[in-house]
Amino acid sequence: MDSYNISTERGLTVYGCLRRVQLADAMLAMHFAVEDAEILEISSSIEIDLGGLEIDIALLSRMLRMILSWGSLEKQPQLIGI
């Protein structure tokens, strides 16, 4: 456990699996390593439209930066707009 992790509703978990995370306006894009996306049984690229939701984008950005920069440098994703 040397980095952040991503877990699914089914309990599938992978550590350090994101390659790139981008936050632009109200769109959050997460790009996973293909092999880790297969383990999680999800697409390797996911986009979440945050528009219309009552989300503090600045706070979300700070928290993502804090969480995703924890642990091993080689497992930290490229952060764009975060």
Short mmCIF file of N, CA and C in Angstrom, two decimals:
data_model
loop_
_atom_site.label_atom_id
_atom_site.label_comp_id
_atom_site.label_asym_id
_atom_site.label_seq_id
_atom_site.Cartn_x
_atom_site.Cartn_y
_atom_site.Cartn_z
N MET A 1 0.84 -1.18 0.00
CA MET A 1 0.00 0.00 0.00
C MET A 1 0.89 1.24 0.00
N ASP A 2 1.50 1.48 -1.14
CA ASP A 2 2.42 2.61 -1.25
C ASP A 2 1.86 3.75 -2.09
N SER A 3 0.54 3.75 -2.29
CA SER A 3 -0.09 4.82 -3.06
C SER A 3 -1.60 4.81 -2.81
N TYR A 4 -2.29 5.75 -3.43
CA TYR A 4 -3.75 5.80 -3.37
C TYR A 4 -4.31 4.52 -4.00
N ASN A 5 -5.60 4.28 -3.80
CA ASN A 5 -6.22 3.13 -4.47
C ASN A 5 -7.56 3.53 -5.04
N ILE A 6 -8.02 2.74 -5.98
CA ILE A 6 -9.35 2.88 -6.57
C ILE A 6 -10.08 1.57 -6.32
N SER A 7 -11.31 1.69 -5.79
CA SER A 7 -12.13 0.50 -5.53
C SER A 7 -13.47 0.64 -6.22
N THR A 8 -14.03 -0.48 -6.63
CA THR A 8 -15.35 -0.50 -7.26
C THR A 8 -16.39 -0.94 -6.24
N GLU A 9 -17.65 -0.81 -6.62
CA GLU A 9 -18.75 -1.26 -5.77
C GLU A 9 -18.65 -2.74 -5.45
N ARG A 10 -18.04 -3.50 -6.36
CA ARG A 10 -17.92 -4.95 -6.17
C ARG A 10 -16.73 -5.33 -5.30
N GLY A 11 -15.96 -4.32 -4.85
CA GLY A 11 -14.84 -4.59 -3.97
C GLY A 11 -13.52 -4.83 -4.68
N LEU A 12 -13.50 -4.65 -6.00
CA LEU A 12 -12.25 -4.79 -6.75
C LEU A 12 -11.40 -3.56 -6.47
N THR A 13 -10.12 -3.75 -6.16
CA THR A 13 -9.24 -2.65 -5.76
C THR A 13 -7.89 -2.76 -6.46
N VAL A 14 -7.39 -1.61 -6.92
CA VAL A 14 -6.07 -1.53 -7.53
C VAL A 14 -5.38 -0.28 -6.96
N TYR A 15 -4.09 -0.39 -6.71
CA TYR A 15 -3.30 0.72 -6.18
C TYR A 15 -2.52 1.40 -7.29
N GLY A 16 -2.52 2.75 -7.27
CA GLY A 16 -1.72 3.52 -8.21
C GLY A 16 -2.03 3.27 -9.67
N CYS A 17 -3.31 3.16 -10.02
CA CYS A 17 -3.70 2.73 -11.37
C CYS A 17 -3.98 3.85 -12.36
N LEU A 18 -4.05 5.09 -11.91
CA LEU A 18 -4.35 6.19 -12.81
C LEU A 18 -3.09 6.67 -13.52
N ARG A 19 -3.20 6.95 -14.80
CA ARG A 19 -2.07 7.48 -15.57
C ARG A 19 -2.21 8.99 -15.76
N ARG A 20 -3.45 9.46 -15.90
CA ARG A 20 -3.69 10.89 -16.10
C ARG A 20 -5.07 11.24 -15.55
N VAL A 21 -5.14 12.39 -14.88
CA VAL A 21 -6.41 12.91 -14.38
C VAL A 21 -6.48 14.36 -14.81
N GLN A 22 -7.60 14.71 -15.43
CA GLN A 22 -7.76 16.07 -15.95
C GLN A 22 -9.07 16.65 -15.46
N LEU A 23 -8.99 17.91 -14.99
CA LEU A 23 -10.18 18.63 -14.57
C LEU A 23 -10.25 19.90 -15.40
N ALA A 24 -11.27 20.01 -16.23
CA ALA A 24 -11.46 21.17 -17.09
C ALA A 24 -12.90 21.62 -16.97
N ASP A 25 -13.07 22.85 -16.52
CA ASP A 25 -14.40 23.37 -16.25
C ASP A 25 -15.12 22.41 -15.31
N ALA A 26 -16.19 21.81 -15.75
CA ALA A 26 -16.94 20.89 -14.89
C ALA A 26 -16.83 19.45 -15.39
N MET A 27 -15.74 19.13 -16.08
CA MET A 27 -15.54 17.77 -16.60
C MET A 27 -14.29 17.16 -15.96
N LEU A 28 -14.47 16.01 -15.34
CA LEU A 28 -13.36 15.27 -14.74
C LEU A 28 -13.10 14.04 -15.61
N ALA A 29 -11.88 13.93 -16.12
CA ALA A 29 -11.49 12.78 -16.95
C ALA A 29 -10.40 12.00 -16.22
N MET A 30 -10.60 10.69 -16.13
CA MET A 30 -9.64 9.81 -15.48
C MET A 30 -9.22 8.73 -16.47
N HIS A 31 -7.91 8.58 -16.63
CA HIS A 31 -7.36 7.61 -17.58
C HIS A 31 -6.56 6.58 -16.80
N PHE A 32 -6.97 5.33 -16.90
CA PHE A 32 -6.39 4.23 -16.15
C PHE A 32 -5.41 3.43 -17.01
N ALA A 33 -4.44 2.81 -16.37
CA ALA A 33 -3.61 1.82 -17.06
C ALA A 33 -4.55 0.72 -17.54
N VAL A 34 -4.38 0.27 -18.77
CA VAL A 34 -5.30 -0.70 -19.37
C VAL A 34 -5.42 -1.96 -18.52
N GLU A 35 -4.30 -2.50 -18.07
CA GLU A 35 -4.33 -3.73 -17.28
C GLU A 35 -5.07 -3.54 -15.95
N ASP A 36 -4.95 -2.35 -15.36
CA ASP A 36 -5.66 -2.09 -14.11
C ASP A 36 -7.15 -1.88 -14.35
N ALA A 37 -7.51 -1.23 -15.46
CA ALA A 37 -8.92 -1.07 -15.81
C ALA A 37 -9.57 -2.44 -16.01
N GLU A 38 -8.84 -3.37 -16.60
CA GLU A 38 -9.38 -4.72 -16.78
C GLU A 38 -9.62 -5.40 -15.44
N ILE A 39 -8.71 -5.23 -14.50
CA ILE A 39 -8.89 -5.81 -13.16
C ILE A 39 -10.13 -5.21 -12.49
N LEU A 40 -10.30 -3.88 -12.65
CA LEU A 40 -11.44 -3.19 -12.05
C LEU A 40 -12.74 -3.41 -12.83
N GLU A 41 -12.61 -3.99 -14.03
CA GLU A 41 -13.76 -4.23 -14.91
C GLU A 41 -14.45 -2.92 -15.30
N ILE A 42 -13.62 -1.92 -15.67
CA ILE A 42 -14.12 -0.62 -16.10
C ILE A 42 -13.40 -0.22 -17.39
N SER A 43 -13.88 0.84 -18.01
CA SER A 43 -13.22 1.39 -19.19
C SER A 43 -11.89 2.02 -18.76
N SER A 44 -10.93 2.07 -19.67
CA SER A 44 -9.64 2.67 -19.33
C SER A 44 -9.72 4.20 -19.29
N SER A 45 -10.78 4.78 -19.83
CA SER A 45 -11.00 6.23 -19.76
C SER A 45 -12.42 6.49 -19.30
N ILE A 46 -12.53 7.33 -18.30
CA ILE A 46 -13.84 7.67 -17.75
C ILE A 46 -13.96 9.18 -17.67
N GLU A 47 -15.09 9.72 -18.13
CA GLU A 47 -15.36 11.14 -18.02
C GLU A 47 -16.60 11.32 -17.17
N ILE A 48 -16.51 12.25 -16.23
CA ILE A 48 -17.62 12.54 -15.34
C ILE A 48 -17.98 14.01 -15.50
N ASP A 49 -19.23 14.26 -15.91
CA ASP A 49 -19.71 15.63 -16.07
C ASP A 49 -20.22 16.11 -14.71
N LEU A 50 -19.50 17.08 -14.14
CA LEU A 50 -19.85 17.61 -12.83
C LEU A 50 -20.80 18.80 -12.93
N GLY A 51 -21.10 19.22 -14.15
CA GLY A 51 -21.97 20.37 -14.37
C GLY A 51 -23.35 20.12 -13.79
N GLY A 52 -23.90 21.14 -13.19
CA GLY A 52 -25.23 21.02 -12.61
C GLY A 52 -25.24 20.42 -11.22
N LEU A 53 -24.11 19.90 -10.78
CA LEU A 53 -24.01 19.34 -9.43
C LEU A 53 -23.46 20.41 -8.49
N GLU A 54 -23.86 20.35 -7.26
CA GLU A 54 -23.38 21.32 -6.27
C GLU A 54 -22.04 20.85 -5.72
N ILE A 55 -21.00 21.02 -6.54
CA ILE A 55 -19.66 20.58 -6.17
C ILE A 55 -18.74 21.79 -6.17
N ASP A 56 -17.95 21.92 -5.11
CA ASP A 56 -16.94 22.96 -5.02
C ASP A 56 -15.74 22.48 -5.83
N ILE A 57 -15.61 22.95 -7.06
CA ILE A 57 -14.57 22.49 -7.97
C ILE A 57 -13.18 22.77 -7.42
N ALA A 58 -12.99 23.93 -6.78
CA ALA A 58 -11.68 24.27 -6.21
C ALA A 58 -11.32 23.28 -5.10
N LEU A 59 -12.27 22.94 -4.26
CA LEU A 59 -12.02 21.98 -3.19
C LEU A 59 -11.75 20.59 -3.77
N LEU A 60 -12.53 20.19 -4.76
CA LEU A 60 -12.31 18.90 -5.43
C LEU A 60 -10.89 18.84 -6.00
N SER A 61 -10.47 19.91 -6.64
CA SER A 61 -9.13 19.96 -7.22
C SER A 61 -8.06 19.80 -6.15
N ARG A 62 -8.18 20.52 -5.05
CA ARG A 62 -7.20 20.42 -3.95
C ARG A 62 -7.16 19.01 -3.38
N MET A 63 -8.33 18.42 -3.18
CA MET A 63 -8.38 17.08 -2.58
C MET A 63 -7.82 16.03 -3.53
N LEU A 64 -8.13 16.12 -4.81
CA LEU A 64 -7.56 15.19 -5.79
C LEU A 64 -6.04 15.30 -5.82
N ARG A 65 -5.53 16.54 -5.81
CA ARG A 65 -4.08 16.75 -5.82
C ARG A 65 -3.45 16.11 -4.58
N MET A 66 -4.07 16.30 -3.43
CA MET A 66 -3.54 15.74 -2.18
C MET A 66 -3.55 14.21 -2.22
N ILE A 67 -4.67 13.63 -2.61
CA ILE A 67 -4.81 12.17 -2.60
C ILE A 67 -3.92 11.50 -3.65
N LEU A 68 -3.94 12.03 -4.86
CA LEU A 68 -3.23 11.37 -5.96
C LEU A 68 -1.72 11.59 -5.94
N SER A 69 -1.25 12.54 -5.15
CA SER A 69 0.20 12.76 -5.05
C SER A 69 0.80 12.05 -3.85
N TRP A 70 0.01 11.28 -3.15
CA TRP A 70 0.49 10.53 -2.00
C TRP A 70 1.20 9.26 -2.45
N GLY A 71 2.29 8.93 -1.79
CA GLY A 71 2.95 7.65 -2.04
C GLY A 71 4.03 7.70 -3.11
N SER A 72 4.28 6.57 -3.72
CA SER A 72 5.36 6.40 -4.69
C SER A 72 5.23 7.34 -5.88
N LEU A 73 6.32 8.00 -6.21
CA LEU A 73 6.30 8.92 -7.36
C LEU A 73 5.93 8.23 -8.65
N GLU A 74 6.40 7.01 -8.85
CA GLU A 74 6.13 6.31 -10.12
C GLU A 74 4.66 5.91 -10.27
N LYS A 75 3.90 5.95 -9.19
CA LYS A 75 2.48 5.60 -9.27
C LYS A 75 1.57 6.83 -9.29
N GLN A 76 2.16 8.01 -9.29
CA GLN A 76 1.37 9.23 -9.31
C GLN A 76 0.98 9.57 -10.75
N PRO A 77 -0.29 9.88 -10.98
CA PRO A 77 -0.72 10.21 -12.34
C PRO A 77 -0.32 11.63 -12.74
N GLN A 78 -0.33 11.87 -14.03
CA GLN A 78 -0.16 13.23 -14.53
C GLN A 78 -1.44 13.97 -14.17
N LEU A 79 -1.30 15.14 -13.56
CA LEU A 79 -2.45 15.94 -13.16
C LEU A 79 -2.54 17.16 -14.08
N ILE A 80 -3.68 17.32 -14.72
CA ILE A 80 -3.89 18.42 -15.65
C ILE A 80 -5.08 19.24 -15.16
N GLY A 81 -4.85 20.51 -14.92
CA GLY A 81 -5.92 21.39 -14.46
C GLY A 81 -6.29 21.17 -13.01
N ILE A 82 -5.45 20.45 -12.30
CA ILE A 82 -5.71 20.13 -10.89
C ILE A 82 -4.64 20.78 -10.03
#
